[in-house]
Amino acid sequence: MPNRLSRETSPYLQQHANNPVDWYPWGEEALAEARRTGKPILLSVGYSACHWCHVMAHESFENESIARVMNELFVNVKVDREERPDIDGVYMLAHSMITQQSGGWPLTMFLTAEQVPFFGGTYFPPDARQGQVGFPDLLKRVRQYHDENPGDIRAAWEQFSEAMAKSEPAPADGSVRPTREPLDAAADDLLGAFDHENGGFSGPPKFPHPHRIELLLRRHAADRRDEEALDMATFTLRRMAEGGINDQLGGGFARYSTDASWTIPHFEKMLYDNGQLLRLYADAWAATREPAFAAVCIETAAWVQREMQAPEGGYYSSLDADSESHEGRFYVWQAEEVRALLEPAEFDVAESVYGLDKPRNFEATAWHLRIVRPLEDAARALGIDEAAARARLDSARRKLLAARDKRVRPGRDDKVLTSWNGLMIRGMAHAGRVLGQEDWIDSARRALDFIRREMWREGRLLATYKDGRAHLEAYLDDHAYLLAALVEMMQARFDPADLAWAIELGDALLGRFMDRAGGGFWFTAHGHETLVHRQKPGNDTAQPSGNGIAALALNRLAFLTGEEKYAEAMRDTLAVHWPRMLRQPTAHGSLLAALEEFLEPPTLVVVRGPSGDLAPWRRLLDAAHRPTTLALYLPTGAAGIPPTLDKPAGATVNAWVCRGVTCLPPIDRAEKLREALELPTMPANPPLTPRSFR
């Protein structure tokens, strides 16, 4: 008999709909039941692509005897962290304070009926092992502690709630005068943490940290003499692209690597990672013109369009780490299996490039493909020319991908999240215009239209959609990421309707999320369901800070509209987060991008003229790595242009370059625009060749 989760939109919750556990979704029904019975709440938070969530589900939640203990002692509540990041964020913070350990998923927290957390952890085994108590015994001990120590729980919560309140930034005092100090300190910190052998900025587990790479790329763009920043960024991107974290056959990046060399990933693929990385690889190509970076964009975008975009337009959320109940089974190979699928000459190249002649790298039982030899070295060792080796490797990759597609596929979380769609729309639109790929911009347009059609209701944004149902009030990240995506889309293809929507979103951020007394933006809207704590996050995680992206996008909206209120909101946001930006600059990359554009306002370039004559100007601007330049192309006759952008339009193309409130005289030739912006002379069209990173 399915439980209450069968009525939910979340695929993760639906995975638990047939558990013997009497699960509730988070909501008033569960909270009322806890108050009525006096039972504490067992809160289990996870997501559908999570490997250890599956493990705990199979071991404990599908176990009849363990479920009986859970049902007898607790009101059991299941939460999808992707649909309810507000709940996940609050109780992950509580977990770290209670346990003094970093968290993860599944997150297992025990709450009073008043939602007060008093104990927690992550994964618990079904029986005692490696110093961990078995889950059934833990449940009994936790319930006993809850019943016998209500006073201790209240006293502990007073301390924890005070500490949680202090974890949020203090209101700005009006004395902040932002400088370049955290920008320079962040660059120094990244240099000190840089892994010169493998790239990246930590040991295993190794995460992409897109905001850190972007900080370095932006630093080089601001000062071309800073080759060190560019080298750290591009070296990291190369090593990631040749590693197993990048799907060498199907494209797309996994969430992180379990080792220092990017070889063996945690195999789940998340939309939010790939949206950010697509944008960064496009920028790396723009900064260097290395064909390999363009190739990564092409493969990632192809994966997104092939596997992650719904027919209706929105982008799906993730692919599971597991298939057939084993992590990575879909992706790994046996060498003899590869040999049987390929011609001998193809196998020789694949064996050499992917290291199939080396020891197995996945649990000592199989090979996970990564580039261990450059194609040119493999060709030289085999005594063939590079073009022949490239053709054979291309053929091998196509055959292996076709064979892999016949395997049992990992599960796909096919809900559409507004926030993650915002990141991917921004990535696809940006990479599409930088590399001149119109179909990527088309893909971004379809997703943007889907969000507006299905998830924008009477001036209010919704957070999640599945099976024809959109619901849940949207969060800060939904609004901020979507606003940034609209600003990007307007540069790819200007539509006055997008600007009008951007203004509505900007006003929603100011009206529903901004802390007008203290500065910055709350994660949840005013009037949102009251939780035990309200967050105002400024640091980046695997996703960029909503405060940082809101500040950056609102500042750009101010330049597009002339509305000072958006720029003022950005300044207030920088002020409230300023002390933490000074203490931990590399943790605040998104806010540092906003700081950079506060200290040196972005350059606005408006190009107007007959639509058929805009292409050369677009190629000149879009393929240049100028992250602080806003370029808009407005055809003659376009309607609905705001006064700030409504430059004279005639029979020929003219460009206006504006810095702050000062604009240069109109420029009537693309070469003059190149000189005015000091753009380097570089080929604009990327060669679409296979990757060779070394």
JSON list of C-alpha atoms in Angstrom, two decimals, residues 50 70 72 99 112 120 123 170 181 213 365 374 381 383 405-406 451 465 477 487 553 595 650 665 679-680:
[
{"chain": "A", "resi": 50, "resn": "CYS", "atom": "CA", "xyz": [22.33, 10.30, -4.01]},
{"chain": "A", "resi": 70, "resn": "MET", "atom": "CA", "xyz": [10.43, 4.00, 13.16]},
{"chain": "A", "resi": 72, "resn": "GLU", "atom": "CA", "xyz": [6.19, 3.21, 16.65]},
{"chain": "A", "resi": 99, "resn": "THR", "atom": "CA", "xyz": [27.78, 17.15, 15.89]},
{"chain": "A", "resi": 112, "resn": "THR", "atom": "CA", "xyz": [10.85, 17.83, 18.79]},
{"chain": "A", "resi": 120, "resn": "GLY", "atom": "CA", "xyz": [21.41, 14.04, 14.15]},
{"chain": "A", "resi": 123, "resn": "TYR", "atom": "CA", "xyz": [24.05, 7.73, 7.05]},
{"chain": "A", "resi": 170, "resn": "ALA", "atom": "CA", "xyz": [25.30, 41.23, 11.25]},
{"chain": "A", "resi": 181, "resn": "GLU", "atom": "CA", "xyz": [41.35, 43.83, -0.67]},
{"chain": "A", "resi": 213, "resn": "ILE", "atom": "CA", "xyz": [37.81, 29.19, -11.47]},
{"chain": "A", "resi": 365, "resn": "THR", "atom": "CA", "xyz": [37.71, -4.58, -11.22]},
{"chain": "A", "resi": 374, "resn": "PRO", "atom": "CA", "xyz": [47.57, 12.81, -25.52]},
{"chain": "A", "resi": 381, "resn": "ALA", "atom": "CA", "xyz": [53.70, 5.41, -30.49]},
{"chain": "A", "resi": 383, "resn": "GLY", "atom": "CA", "xyz": [53.40, 4.94, -35.99]},
{"chain": "A", "resi": 405, "resn": "ASP", "atom": "CA", "xyz": [23.29, 3.31, -24.40]},
{"chain": "A", "resi": 406, "resn": "LYS", "atom": "CA", "xyz": [21.97, -0.27, -24.50]},
{"chain": "A", "resi": 451, "resn": "ILE", "atom": "CA", "xyz": [9.72, 28.56, -16.95]},
{"chain": "A", "resi": 465, "resn": "TYR", "atom": "CA", "xyz": [7.52, 21.32, -11.69]},
{"chain": "A", "resi": 477, "resn": "ASP", "atom": "CA", "xyz": [18.20, 31.32, -5.68]},
{"chain": "A", "resi": 487, "resn": "VAL", "atom": "CA", "xyz": [20.49, 39.25, -18.52]},
{"chain": "A", "resi": 553, "resn": "ALA", "atom": "CA", "xyz": [22.40, 40.66, -11.74]},
{"chain": "A", "resi": 595, "resn": "LEU", "atom": "CA", "xyz": [32.36, 43.66, -5.88]},
{"chain": "A", "resi": 650, "resn": "GLY", "atom": "CA", "xyz": [19.53, 54.19, -39.12]},
{"chain": "A", "resi": 665, "resn": "PRO", "atom": "CA", "xyz": [30.53, 59.10, -29.72]},
{"chain": "A", "resi": 679, "resn": "LEU", "atom": "CA", "xyz": [40.13, 43.78, -28.05]},
{"chain": "A", "resi": 680, "resn": "PRO", "atom": "CA", "xyz": [42.86, 41.42, -29.25]}
]
